[in-house]
Short mmCIF file of C-alpha atoms and ligand atoms in Angstrom, two decimals:
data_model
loop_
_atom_site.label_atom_id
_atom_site.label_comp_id
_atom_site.label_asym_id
_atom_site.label_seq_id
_atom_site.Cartn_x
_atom_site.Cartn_y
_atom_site.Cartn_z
CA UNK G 1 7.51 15.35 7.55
CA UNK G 2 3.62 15.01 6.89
CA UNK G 3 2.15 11.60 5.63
CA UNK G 4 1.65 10.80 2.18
CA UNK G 5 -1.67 10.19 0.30
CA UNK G 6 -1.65 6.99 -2.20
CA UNK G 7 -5.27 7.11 -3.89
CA UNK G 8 -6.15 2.82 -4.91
CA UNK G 9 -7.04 3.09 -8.68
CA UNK G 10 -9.38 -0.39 -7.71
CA UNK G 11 -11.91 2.36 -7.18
CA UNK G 12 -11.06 3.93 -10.30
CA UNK G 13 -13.19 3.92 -13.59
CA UNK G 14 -11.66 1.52 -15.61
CA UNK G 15 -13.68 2.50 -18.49
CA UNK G 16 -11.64 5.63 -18.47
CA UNK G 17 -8.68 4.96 -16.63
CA UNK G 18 -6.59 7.91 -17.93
CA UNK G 19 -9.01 10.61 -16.54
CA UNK G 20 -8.39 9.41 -12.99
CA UNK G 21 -4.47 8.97 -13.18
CA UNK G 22 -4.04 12.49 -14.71
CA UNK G 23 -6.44 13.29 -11.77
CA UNK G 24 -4.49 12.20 -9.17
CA UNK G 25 -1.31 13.53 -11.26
CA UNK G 26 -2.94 16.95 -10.92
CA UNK G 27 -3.92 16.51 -7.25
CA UNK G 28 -1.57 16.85 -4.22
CA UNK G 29 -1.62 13.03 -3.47
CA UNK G 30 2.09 11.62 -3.66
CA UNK G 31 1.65 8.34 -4.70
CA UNK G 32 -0.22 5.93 -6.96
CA UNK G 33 -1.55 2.46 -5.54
CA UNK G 34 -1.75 -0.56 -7.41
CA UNK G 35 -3.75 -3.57 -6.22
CA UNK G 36 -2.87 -6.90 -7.92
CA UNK G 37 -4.91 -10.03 -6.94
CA UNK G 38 -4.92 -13.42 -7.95
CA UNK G 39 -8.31 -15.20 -7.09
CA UNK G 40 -6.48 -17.40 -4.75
CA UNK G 41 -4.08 -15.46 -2.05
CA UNK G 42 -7.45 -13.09 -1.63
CA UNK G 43 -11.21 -13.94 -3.27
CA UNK G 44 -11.13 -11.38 -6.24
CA UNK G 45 -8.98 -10.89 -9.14
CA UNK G 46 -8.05 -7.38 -10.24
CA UNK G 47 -5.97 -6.07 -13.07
CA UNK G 48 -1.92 -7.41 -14.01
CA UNK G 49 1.00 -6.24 -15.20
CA UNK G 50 -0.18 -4.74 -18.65
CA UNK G 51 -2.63 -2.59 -16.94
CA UNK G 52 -0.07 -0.83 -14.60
CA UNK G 53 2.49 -0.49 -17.15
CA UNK G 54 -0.54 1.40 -19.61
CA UNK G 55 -1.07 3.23 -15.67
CA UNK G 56 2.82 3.99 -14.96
CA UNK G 57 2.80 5.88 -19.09
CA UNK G 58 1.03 8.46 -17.65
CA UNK G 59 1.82 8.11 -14.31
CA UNK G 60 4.16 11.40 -13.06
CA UNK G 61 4.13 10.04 -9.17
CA UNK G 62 5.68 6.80 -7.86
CA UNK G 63 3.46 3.35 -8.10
CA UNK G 64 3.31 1.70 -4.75
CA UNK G 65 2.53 -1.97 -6.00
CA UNK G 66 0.33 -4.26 -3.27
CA UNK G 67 0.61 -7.75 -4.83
CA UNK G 68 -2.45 -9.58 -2.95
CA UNK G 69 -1.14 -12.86 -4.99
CA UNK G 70 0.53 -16.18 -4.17
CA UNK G 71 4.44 -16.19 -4.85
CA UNK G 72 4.55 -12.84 -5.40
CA UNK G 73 8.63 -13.88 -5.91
CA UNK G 74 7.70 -15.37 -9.11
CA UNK G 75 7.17 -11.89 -10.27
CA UNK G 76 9.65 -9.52 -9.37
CA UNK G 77 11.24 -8.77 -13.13
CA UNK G 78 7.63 -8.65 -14.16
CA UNK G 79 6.74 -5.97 -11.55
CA UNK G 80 10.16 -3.61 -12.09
CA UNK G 81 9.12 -3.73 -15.83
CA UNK G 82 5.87 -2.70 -15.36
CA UNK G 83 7.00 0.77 -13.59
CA UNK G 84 6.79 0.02 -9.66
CA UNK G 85 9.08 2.21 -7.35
CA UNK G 86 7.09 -0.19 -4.14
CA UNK G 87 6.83 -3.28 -4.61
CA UNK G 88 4.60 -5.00 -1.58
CA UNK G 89 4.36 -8.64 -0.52
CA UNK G 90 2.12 -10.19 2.24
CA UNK G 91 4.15 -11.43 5.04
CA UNK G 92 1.84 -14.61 4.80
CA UNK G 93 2.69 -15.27 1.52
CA UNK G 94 6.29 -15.59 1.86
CA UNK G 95 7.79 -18.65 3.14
CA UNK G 96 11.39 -17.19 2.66
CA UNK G 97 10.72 -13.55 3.21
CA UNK G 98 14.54 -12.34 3.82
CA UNK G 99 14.99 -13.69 0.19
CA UNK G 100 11.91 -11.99 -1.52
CA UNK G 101 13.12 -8.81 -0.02
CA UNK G 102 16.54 -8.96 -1.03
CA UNK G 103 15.19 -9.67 -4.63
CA UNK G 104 12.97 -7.13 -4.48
CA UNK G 105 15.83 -4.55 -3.66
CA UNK G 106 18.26 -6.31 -5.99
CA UNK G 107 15.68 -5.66 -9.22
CA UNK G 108 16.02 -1.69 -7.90
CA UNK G 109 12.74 -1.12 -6.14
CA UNK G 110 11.79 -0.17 -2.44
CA UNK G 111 10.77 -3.27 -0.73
CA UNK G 112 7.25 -3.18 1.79
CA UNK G 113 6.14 -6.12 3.68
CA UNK G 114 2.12 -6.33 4.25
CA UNK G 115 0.40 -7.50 7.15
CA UNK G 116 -3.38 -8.98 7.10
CA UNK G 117 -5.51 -8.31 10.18
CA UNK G 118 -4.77 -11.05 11.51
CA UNK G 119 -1.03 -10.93 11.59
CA UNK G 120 1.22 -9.45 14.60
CA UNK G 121 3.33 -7.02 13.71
CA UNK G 122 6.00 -8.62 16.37
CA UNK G 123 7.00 -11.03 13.55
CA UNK G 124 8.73 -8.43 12.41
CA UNK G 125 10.94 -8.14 14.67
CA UNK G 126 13.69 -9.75 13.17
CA UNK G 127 13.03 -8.40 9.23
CA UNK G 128 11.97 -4.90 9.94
CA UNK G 129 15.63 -3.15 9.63
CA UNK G 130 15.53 -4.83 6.30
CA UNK G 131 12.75 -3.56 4.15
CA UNK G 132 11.42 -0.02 3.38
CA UNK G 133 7.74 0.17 4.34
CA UNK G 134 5.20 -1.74 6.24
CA UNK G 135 1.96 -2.03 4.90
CA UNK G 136 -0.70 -2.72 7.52
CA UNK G 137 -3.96 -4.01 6.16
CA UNK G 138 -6.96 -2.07 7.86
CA UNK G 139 -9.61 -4.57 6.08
CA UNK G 140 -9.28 -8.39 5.02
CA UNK G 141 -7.72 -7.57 1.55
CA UNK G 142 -9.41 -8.60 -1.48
CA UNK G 143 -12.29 -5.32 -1.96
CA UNK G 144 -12.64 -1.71 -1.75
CA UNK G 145 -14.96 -0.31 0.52
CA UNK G 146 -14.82 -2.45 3.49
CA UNK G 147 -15.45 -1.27 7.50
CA UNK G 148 -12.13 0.01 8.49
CA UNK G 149 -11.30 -2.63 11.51
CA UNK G 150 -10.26 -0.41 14.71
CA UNK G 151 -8.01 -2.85 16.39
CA UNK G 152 -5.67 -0.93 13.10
CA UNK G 153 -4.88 1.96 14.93
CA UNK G 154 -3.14 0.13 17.98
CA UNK G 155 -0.87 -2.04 15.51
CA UNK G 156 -0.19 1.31 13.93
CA UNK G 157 1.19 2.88 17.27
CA UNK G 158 2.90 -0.77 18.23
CA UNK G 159 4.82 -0.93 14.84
CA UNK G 160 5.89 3.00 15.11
CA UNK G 161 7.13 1.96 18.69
CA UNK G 162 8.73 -0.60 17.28
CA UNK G 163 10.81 1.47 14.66
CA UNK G 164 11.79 4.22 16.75
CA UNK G 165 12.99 1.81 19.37
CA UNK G 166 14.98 -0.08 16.71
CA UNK G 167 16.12 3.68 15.11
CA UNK G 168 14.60 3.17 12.05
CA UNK G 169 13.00 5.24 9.01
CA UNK G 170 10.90 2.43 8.32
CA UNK G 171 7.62 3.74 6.90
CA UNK G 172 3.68 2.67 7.71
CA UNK G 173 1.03 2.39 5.33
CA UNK G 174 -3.03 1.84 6.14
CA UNK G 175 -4.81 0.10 3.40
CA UNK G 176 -8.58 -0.24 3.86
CA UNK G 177 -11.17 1.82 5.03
CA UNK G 178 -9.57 5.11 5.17
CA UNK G 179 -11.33 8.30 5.45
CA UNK G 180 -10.99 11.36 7.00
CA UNK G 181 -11.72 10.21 10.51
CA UNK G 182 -9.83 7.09 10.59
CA UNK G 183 -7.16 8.65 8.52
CA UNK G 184 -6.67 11.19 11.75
CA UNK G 185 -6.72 8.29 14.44
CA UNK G 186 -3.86 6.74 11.56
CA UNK G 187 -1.44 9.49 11.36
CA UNK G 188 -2.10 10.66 15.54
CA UNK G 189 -0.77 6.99 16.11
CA UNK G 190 2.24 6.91 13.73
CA UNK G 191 1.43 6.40 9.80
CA UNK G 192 3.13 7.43 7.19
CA UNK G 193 0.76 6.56 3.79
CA UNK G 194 -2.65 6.66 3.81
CA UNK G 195 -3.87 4.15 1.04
CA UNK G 196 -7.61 5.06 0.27
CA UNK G 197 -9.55 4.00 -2.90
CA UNK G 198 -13.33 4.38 -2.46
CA UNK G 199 -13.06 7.34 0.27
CA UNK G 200 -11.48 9.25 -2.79
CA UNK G 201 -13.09 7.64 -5.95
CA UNK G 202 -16.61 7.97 -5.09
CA UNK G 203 -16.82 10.96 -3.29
CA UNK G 204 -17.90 14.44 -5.96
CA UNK G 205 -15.00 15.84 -5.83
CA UNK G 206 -12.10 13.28 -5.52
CA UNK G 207 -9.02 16.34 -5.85
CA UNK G 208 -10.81 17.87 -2.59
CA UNK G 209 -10.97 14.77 -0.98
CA UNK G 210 -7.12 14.18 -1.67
CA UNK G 211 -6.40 17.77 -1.00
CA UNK G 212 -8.35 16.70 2.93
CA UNK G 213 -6.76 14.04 3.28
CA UNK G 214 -2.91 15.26 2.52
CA UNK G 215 -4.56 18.52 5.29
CA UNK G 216 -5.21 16.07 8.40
CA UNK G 217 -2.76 17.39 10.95
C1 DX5 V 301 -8.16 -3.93 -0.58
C2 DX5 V 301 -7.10 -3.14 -1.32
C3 DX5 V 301 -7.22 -1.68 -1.08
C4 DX5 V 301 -8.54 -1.08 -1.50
C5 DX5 V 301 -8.88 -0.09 -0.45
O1 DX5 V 301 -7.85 -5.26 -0.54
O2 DX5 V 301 -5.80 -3.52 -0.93
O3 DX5 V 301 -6.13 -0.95 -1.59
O4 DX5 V 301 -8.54 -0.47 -2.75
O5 DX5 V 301 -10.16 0.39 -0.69
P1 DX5 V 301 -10.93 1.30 0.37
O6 DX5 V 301 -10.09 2.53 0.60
O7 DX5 V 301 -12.22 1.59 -0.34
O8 DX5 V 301 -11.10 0.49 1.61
ZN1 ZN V 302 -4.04 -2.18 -1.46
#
């Protein structure tokens, strides 16, 4: 199966929002990224739940939520309602993780677990058979347009060890500095998603972009 594209709408034009999501409806990416943050889990605050649930109107692909927020349990019925199929939570930001996740499936969405730079993916050793995606942080989350940090690519092949080893479907999904060249070293080593906001948003033409990005083989 080849990997999925998820364009960030953080590097969006929020002065006309609906242009870009019926761009991406009309391109050949497969999902829609969200990025939520609070001012205090990361330093930068984004857009809430109104905004995706204006975004998930016109939406006609899945919304792959990444909450970058502080008890990001506190909002599960809030982030069902607003349209998410994904809903992700930073493994750091969860004291009791097995119970987000179960919530999180429980309200009727996929769950994903997200890992900062910083954070091995071994911890997941004893959670991974539970949730539905792994989202594996590429920058220190909080702004588009970061350097992509390389160490990425060996957590990438270490967690797709992991999950064949354990005989799982578990996806992986880069977030941060993705672009056509670390996008290849991504999917060579195992992902599933690529996650890329200012790779497609600011280049000319942000369909061909997509349309490269879904090509990488
Ligand atoms: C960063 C966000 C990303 C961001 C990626 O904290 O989680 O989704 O939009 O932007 P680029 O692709 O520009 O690094
Ligand atoms: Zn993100």
């Amino acid at each position: 199966m080849s990997h999925k594209v998820a364009p960030s709408l953080l590097s969006a034009n929020f002065l006309n929002l609906q242009a870009d999501v019926e761009m991406v409806n009309n391109s050949q990416a497969d999902w829609f990224h969200c990025d939520v943050m609070d001012g205090s889990f990361v330093p930068n605050i984004s857009f809430g739940f109104p905004i995706i649930k204006q975004i998930s109107k016109l939406a006609k692909k899945p919304l792959d939520v990444h909450l970058m927020i502080v008890n990001p349990d506190k909002y599960i019925t809030e982030v069902k309602e607003a349209g998410a199929y994904m809903m992700n939570v930073h493994y750091e930001a969860c004291t009791h993780l097995h119970r987000v996740v179960g919530a999180i499936h429980d309200a009727g969405m996929k769950a994903g677990v997200t890992l900062n730079p910083h954070t091995p993916v071994s911890l997941l050793e004893d959670i991974l058979h539970d949730v539905d995606m792994v989202l594996l942080m590429s920058v220190n989350p909080g702004f588009g347009g970061q350097k992509f940090i390389e160490h990425s690519v060996a957590k990438v092949a270490k967690l797709k060890e992991m999950i064949l080893r354990k005989n799982l479907h578990t996806l992986i999904e880069v977030d941060g500095g993705v672009n056509l060249e670390t996008g290849k070293r991504l999917v060579d080593a195992g992902a599933d998603v690529l996650v890329a906001g200012s790779a497609v948003f600011a280049d000319p033409d942000p369909t061909g972009m997509i349309h490269k990005l879904k090509s990488i083989v």
